mmCIF file of the C-alpha atoms, coordinates in Angstrom:
data_MODEL
# 
_entry.id   MODEL 
# 
loop_
_atom_site.group_PDB 
_atom_site.id 
_atom_site.type_symbol 
_atom_site.label_atom_id 
_atom_site.label_alt_id 
_atom_site.label_comp_id 
_atom_site.label_asym_id 
_atom_site.label_entity_id 
_atom_site.label_seq_id 
_atom_site.pdbx_PDB_ins_code 
_atom_site.Cartn_x 
_atom_site.Cartn_y 
_atom_site.Cartn_z 
_atom_site.occupancy 
_atom_site.B_iso_or_equiv 
_atom_site.pdbx_formal_charge 
_atom_site.auth_seq_id 
_atom_site.auth_comp_id 
_atom_site.auth_asym_id 
_atom_site.auth_atom_id 
_atom_site.pdbx_PDB_model_num 
ATOM 1   C CA . MET A 1 1   ? 52.930  18.179  18.999  1.00 0.00 ? 1   MET A CA 1 
ATOM 2   C CA . GLU A 1 2   ? 52.858  15.339  16.510  1.00 0.00 ? 2   GLU A CA 1 
ATOM 3   C CA . LEU A 1 3   ? 52.483  15.799  12.754  1.00 0.00 ? 3   LEU A CA 1 
ATOM 4   C CA . ILE A 1 4   ? 50.397  13.164  10.946  1.00 0.00 ? 4   ILE A CA 1 
ATOM 5   C CA . LEU A 1 5   ? 50.531  12.879  7.181   1.00 0.00 ? 5   LEU A CA 1 
ATOM 6   C CA . VAL A 1 6   ? 47.693  11.336  5.204   1.00 0.00 ? 6   VAL A CA 1 
ATOM 7   C CA . ASN A 1 7   ? 47.115  11.205  1.503   1.00 0.00 ? 7   ASN A CA 1 
ATOM 8   C CA . LYS A 1 8   ? 43.948  12.494  -0.181  1.00 0.00 ? 8   LYS A CA 1 
ATOM 9   C CA . LYS A 1 9   ? 42.314  9.068   -0.496  1.00 0.00 ? 9   LYS A CA 1 
ATOM 10  C CA . GLU A 1 10  ? 42.802  8.274   3.199   1.00 0.00 ? 10  GLU A CA 1 
ATOM 11  C CA . LEU A 1 11  ? 41.400  11.674  4.178   1.00 0.00 ? 11  LEU A CA 1 
ATOM 12  C CA . GLN A 1 12  ? 38.314  11.130  2.013   1.00 0.00 ? 12  GLN A CA 1 
ATOM 13  C CA . GLU A 1 13  ? 37.737  7.725   3.613   1.00 0.00 ? 13  GLU A CA 1 
ATOM 14  C CA . MET A 1 14  ? 38.034  9.216   7.105   1.00 0.00 ? 14  MET A CA 1 
ATOM 15  C CA . LEU A 1 15  ? 35.645  12.045  6.235   1.00 0.00 ? 15  LEU A CA 1 
ATOM 16  C CA . GLY A 1 16  ? 33.221  9.552   4.717   1.00 0.00 ? 16  GLY A CA 1 
ATOM 17  C CA . GLU A 1 17  ? 33.107  7.680   8.020   1.00 0.00 ? 17  GLU A CA 1 
ATOM 18  C CA . ILE A 1 18  ? 32.552  10.870  10.017  1.00 0.00 ? 18  ILE A CA 1 
ATOM 19  C CA . ARG A 1 19  ? 30.060  12.684  7.771   1.00 0.00 ? 19  ARG A CA 1 
ATOM 20  C CA . PRO A 1 20  ? 26.473  11.488  7.861   1.00 0.00 ? 20  PRO A CA 1 
ATOM 21  C CA . SER A 1 21  ? 25.424  9.990   4.585   1.00 0.00 ? 21  SER A CA 1 
ATOM 22  C CA . ASN A 1 22  ? 22.909  11.895  2.448   1.00 0.00 ? 22  ASN A CA 1 
ATOM 23  C CA . LYS A 1 23  ? 21.802  8.656   0.837   1.00 0.00 ? 23  LYS A CA 1 
ATOM 24  C CA . GLN A 1 24  ? 18.748  6.907   2.214   1.00 0.00 ? 24  GLN A CA 1 
ATOM 25  C CA . PRO A 1 25  ? 19.086  3.227   2.974   1.00 0.00 ? 25  PRO A CA 1 
ATOM 26  C CA . GLU A 1 26  ? 17.433  0.958   0.433   1.00 0.00 ? 26  GLU A CA 1 
ATOM 27  C CA . SER A 1 27  ? 14.824  -0.167  2.953   1.00 0.00 ? 27  SER A CA 1 
ATOM 28  C CA . ILE A 1 28  ? 13.571  3.403   3.448   1.00 0.00 ? 28  ILE A CA 1 
ATOM 29  C CA . LYS A 1 29  ? 13.156  4.210   -0.232  1.00 0.00 ? 29  LYS A CA 1 
ATOM 30  C CA . GLU A 1 30  ? 9.594   3.523   -1.238  1.00 0.00 ? 30  GLU A CA 1 
ATOM 31  C CA . GLU A 1 31  ? 8.867   2.514   -4.758  1.00 0.00 ? 31  GLU A CA 1 
ATOM 32  C CA . VAL A 1 32  ? 5.436   3.418   -6.044  1.00 0.00 ? 32  VAL A CA 1 
ATOM 33  C CA . LYS A 1 33  ? 4.113   0.412   -7.891  1.00 0.00 ? 33  LYS A CA 1 
ATOM 34  C CA . TYR A 1 34  ? 1.379   0.772   -10.465 1.00 0.00 ? 34  TYR A CA 1 
ATOM 35  C CA . LEU A 1 35  ? -0.745  -2.251  -11.230 1.00 0.00 ? 35  LEU A CA 1 
ATOM 36  C CA . SER A 1 36  ? -2.891  -3.131  -14.210 1.00 0.00 ? 36  SER A CA 1 
ATOM 37  C CA . PRO A 1 37  ? -6.439  -4.312  -13.427 1.00 0.00 ? 37  PRO A CA 1 
ATOM 38  C CA . VAL A 1 38  ? -5.307  -7.951  -13.727 1.00 0.00 ? 38  VAL A CA 1 
ATOM 39  C CA . GLU A 1 39  ? -2.331  -7.311  -11.433 1.00 0.00 ? 39  GLU A CA 1 
ATOM 40  C CA . ALA A 1 40  ? -4.560  -5.380  -9.015  1.00 0.00 ? 40  ALA A CA 1 
ATOM 41  C CA . ARG A 1 41  ? -6.915  -8.359  -8.755  1.00 0.00 ? 41  ARG A CA 1 
ATOM 42  C CA . GLU A 1 42  ? -3.972  -10.708 -8.163  1.00 0.00 ? 42  GLU A CA 1 
ATOM 43  C CA . TYR A 1 43  ? -2.510  -8.318  -5.589  1.00 0.00 ? 43  TYR A CA 1 
ATOM 44  C CA . MET A 1 44  ? -5.794  -8.123  -3.710  1.00 0.00 ? 44  MET A CA 1 
ATOM 45  C CA . LYS A 1 45  ? -6.217  -11.897 -3.973  1.00 0.00 ? 45  LYS A CA 1 
ATOM 46  C CA . SER A 1 46  ? -2.781  -12.319 -2.365  1.00 0.00 ? 46  SER A CA 1 
ATOM 47  C CA . LYS A 1 47  ? -4.096  -10.190 0.516   1.00 0.00 ? 47  LYS A CA 1 
ATOM 48  C CA . GLY A 1 48  ? -7.148  -12.451 0.898   1.00 0.00 ? 48  GLY A CA 1 
ATOM 49  C CA . ILE A 1 49  ? -9.600  -10.166 -0.919  1.00 0.00 ? 49  ILE A CA 1 
ATOM 50  C CA . HIS A 1 50  ? -11.215 -11.833 -3.932  1.00 0.00 ? 50  HIS A CA 1 
ATOM 51  C CA . ILE A 1 51  ? -12.793 -9.387  -6.343  1.00 0.00 ? 51  ILE A CA 1 
ATOM 52  C CA . ALA A 1 52  ? -14.392 -10.144 -9.701  1.00 0.00 ? 52  ALA A CA 1 
ATOM 53  C CA . LYS A 1 53  ? -13.169 -8.395  -12.826 1.00 0.00 ? 53  LYS A CA 1 
ATOM 54  C CA . SER A 1 54  ? -16.607 -6.890  -13.441 1.00 0.00 ? 54  SER A CA 1 
ATOM 55  C CA . THR A 1 55  ? -16.793 -5.659  -9.840  1.00 0.00 ? 55  THR A CA 1 
ATOM 56  C CA . LEU A 1 56  ? -13.410 -3.970  -10.157 1.00 0.00 ? 56  LEU A CA 1 
ATOM 57  C CA . TYR A 1 57  ? -14.468 -2.161  -13.328 1.00 0.00 ? 57  TYR A CA 1 
ATOM 58  C CA . LYS A 1 58  ? -17.812 -1.201  -11.775 1.00 0.00 ? 58  LYS A CA 1 
ATOM 59  C CA . LEU A 1 59  ? -15.994 0.281   -8.766  1.00 0.00 ? 59  LEU A CA 1 
ATOM 60  C CA . THR A 1 60  ? -13.764 2.330   -11.078 1.00 0.00 ? 60  THR A CA 1 
ATOM 61  C CA . SER A 1 61  ? -16.690 3.582   -13.163 1.00 0.00 ? 61  SER A CA 1 
ATOM 62  C CA . ASN A 1 62  ? -18.478 4.659   -9.968  1.00 0.00 ? 62  ASN A CA 1 
ATOM 63  C CA . LYS A 1 63  ? -15.218 6.136   -8.619  1.00 0.00 ? 63  LYS A CA 1 
ATOM 64  C CA . LYS A 1 64  ? -15.475 4.040   -5.455  1.00 0.00 ? 64  LYS A CA 1 
ATOM 65  C CA . ILE A 1 65  ? -11.935 2.679   -5.661  1.00 0.00 ? 65  ILE A CA 1 
ATOM 66  C CA . PRO A 1 66  ? -8.743  4.727   -6.162  1.00 0.00 ? 66  PRO A CA 1 
ATOM 67  C CA . PHE A 1 67  ? -7.257  4.468   -9.654  1.00 0.00 ? 67  PHE A CA 1 
ATOM 68  C CA . THR A 1 68  ? -5.301  6.487   -12.191 1.00 0.00 ? 68  THR A CA 1 
ATOM 69  C CA . HIS A 1 69  ? -5.683  6.912   -15.929 1.00 0.00 ? 69  HIS A CA 1 
ATOM 70  C CA . PHE A 1 70  ? -2.645  6.486   -18.144 1.00 0.00 ? 70  PHE A CA 1 
ATOM 71  C CA . GLY A 1 71  ? -3.525  7.950   -21.492 1.00 0.00 ? 71  GLY A CA 1 
ATOM 72  C CA . LYS A 1 72  ? -7.185  7.900   -22.421 1.00 0.00 ? 72  LYS A CA 1 
ATOM 73  C CA . LYS A 1 73  ? -8.149  4.323   -21.631 1.00 0.00 ? 73  LYS A CA 1 
ATOM 74  C CA . LYS A 1 74  ? -5.486  2.578   -19.540 1.00 0.00 ? 74  LYS A CA 1 
ATOM 75  C CA . ILE A 1 75  ? -6.446  2.178   -15.888 1.00 0.00 ? 75  ILE A CA 1 
ATOM 76  C CA . LEU A 1 76  ? -3.756  1.724   -13.245 1.00 0.00 ? 76  LEU A CA 1 
ATOM 77  C CA . PHE A 1 77  ? -3.912  1.131   -9.521  1.00 0.00 ? 77  PHE A CA 1 
ATOM 78  C CA . ARG A 1 78  ? -1.341  1.920   -6.837  1.00 0.00 ? 78  ARG A CA 1 
ATOM 79  C CA . ALA A 1 79  ? -0.659  -0.881  -4.384  1.00 0.00 ? 79  ALA A CA 1 
ATOM 80  C CA . ASP A 1 80  ? -0.505  1.464   -1.382  1.00 0.00 ? 80  ASP A CA 1 
ATOM 81  C CA . GLU A 1 81  ? -3.846  3.058   -2.329  1.00 0.00 ? 81  GLU A CA 1 
ATOM 82  C CA . LEU A 1 82  ? -5.456  -0.370  -2.706  1.00 0.00 ? 82  LEU A CA 1 
ATOM 83  C CA . ASP A 1 83  ? -4.180  -1.309  0.760   1.00 0.00 ? 83  ASP A CA 1 
ATOM 84  C CA . ALA A 1 84  ? -5.663  1.880   2.229   1.00 0.00 ? 84  ALA A CA 1 
ATOM 85  C CA . TRP A 1 85  ? -8.954  1.310   0.387   1.00 0.00 ? 85  TRP A CA 1 
ATOM 86  C CA . VAL A 1 86  ? -9.250  -2.263  1.673   1.00 0.00 ? 86  VAL A CA 1 
ATOM 87  C CA . GLU A 1 87  ? -8.406  -1.129  5.210   1.00 0.00 ? 87  GLU A CA 1 
ATOM 88  C CA . SER A 1 88  ? -11.091 1.574   5.066   1.00 0.00 ? 88  SER A CA 1 
ATOM 89  C CA . ARG A 1 89  ? -13.688 -0.983  3.986   1.00 0.00 ? 89  ARG A CA 1 
ATOM 90  C CA . LEU A 1 90  ? -12.911 -3.520  6.707   1.00 0.00 ? 90  LEU A CA 1 
ATOM 91  C CA . LYS A 1 91  ? -15.218 -3.471  9.684   1.00 0.00 ? 91  LYS A CA 1 
ATOM 92  C CA . ARG A 1 92  ? -13.896 -4.867  12.887  1.00 0.00 ? 92  ARG A CA 1 
ATOM 93  C CA . SER A 1 93  ? -16.259 -6.685  15.230  1.00 0.00 ? 93  SER A CA 1 
ATOM 94  C CA . SER A 1 94  ? -14.986 -4.526  18.098  1.00 0.00 ? 94  SER A CA 1 
ATOM 95  C CA . ASP A 1 95  ? -16.133 -1.417  16.176  1.00 0.00 ? 95  ASP A CA 1 
ATOM 96  C CA . ALA A 1 96  ? -19.670 -2.688  15.691  1.00 0.00 ? 96  ALA A CA 1 
ATOM 97  C CA . ASN A 1 97  ? -22.518 -1.489  17.819  1.00 0.00 ? 97  ASN A CA 1 
ATOM 98  C CA . PRO A 1 98  ? -23.875 -4.323  20.033  1.00 0.00 ? 98  PRO A CA 1 
ATOM 99  C CA . VAL A 1 99  ? -27.425 -3.541  18.922  1.00 0.00 ? 99  VAL A CA 1 
ATOM 100 C CA . THR A 1 100 ? -26.401 -3.830  15.266  1.00 0.00 ? 100 THR A CA 1 
ATOM 101 C CA . ILE A 1 101 ? -24.727 -7.175  15.935  1.00 0.00 ? 101 ILE A CA 1 
ATOM 102 C CA . ARG A 1 102 ? -27.845 -8.473  17.680  1.00 0.00 ? 102 ARG A CA 1 
ATOM 103 C CA . VAL A 1 103 ? -30.145 -7.370  14.841  1.00 0.00 ? 103 VAL A CA 1 
ATOM 104 C CA . ALA A 1 104 ? -27.841 -9.040  12.299  1.00 0.00 ? 104 ALA A CA 1 
ATOM 105 C CA . GLU A 1 105 ? -27.813 -12.277 14.315  1.00 0.00 ? 105 GLU A CA 1 
ATOM 106 C CA . GLU A 1 106 ? -31.617 -12.268 14.549  1.00 0.00 ? 106 GLU A CA 1 
ATOM 107 C CA . ALA A 1 107 ? -31.911 -11.671 10.803  1.00 0.00 ? 107 ALA A CA 1 
ATOM 108 C CA . ARG A 1 108 ? -29.606 -14.630 10.118  1.00 0.00 ? 108 ARG A CA 1 
ATOM 109 C CA . LYS A 1 109 ? -31.706 -16.887 12.359  1.00 0.00 ? 109 LYS A CA 1 
ATOM 110 C CA . LYS A 1 110 ? -34.904 -15.947 10.520  1.00 0.00 ? 110 LYS A CA 1 
ATOM 111 C CA . LYS A 1 111 ? -33.408 -16.970 7.161   1.00 0.00 ? 111 LYS A CA 1 
ATOM 112 C CA . LEU A 1 112 ? -32.865 -20.529 8.396   1.00 0.00 ? 112 LEU A CA 1 
# 
């Protein structure tokens, strides 16, 4: 039998390598980002969705877009909630009913 001597620091390093870390990697940690109305418009614009300032405020007053109040008057938006809201409003052509598509095409032709 062989006796191995290690000091406290070496033992801690060895245990640190063996023990799973309780810390989450930086990429897993999600930071909730709150956006002002101006930042929310810029954020949505960066995603390809242009929305007027008045439209954004109208959507908040009708509670048709997710937002949070900070204090009595400050309105904030969460980026992840805006993403989900945009996704829920998008209609894919594969989801559309063929009859609906045909009616829409006929309506467009009549306008010309």
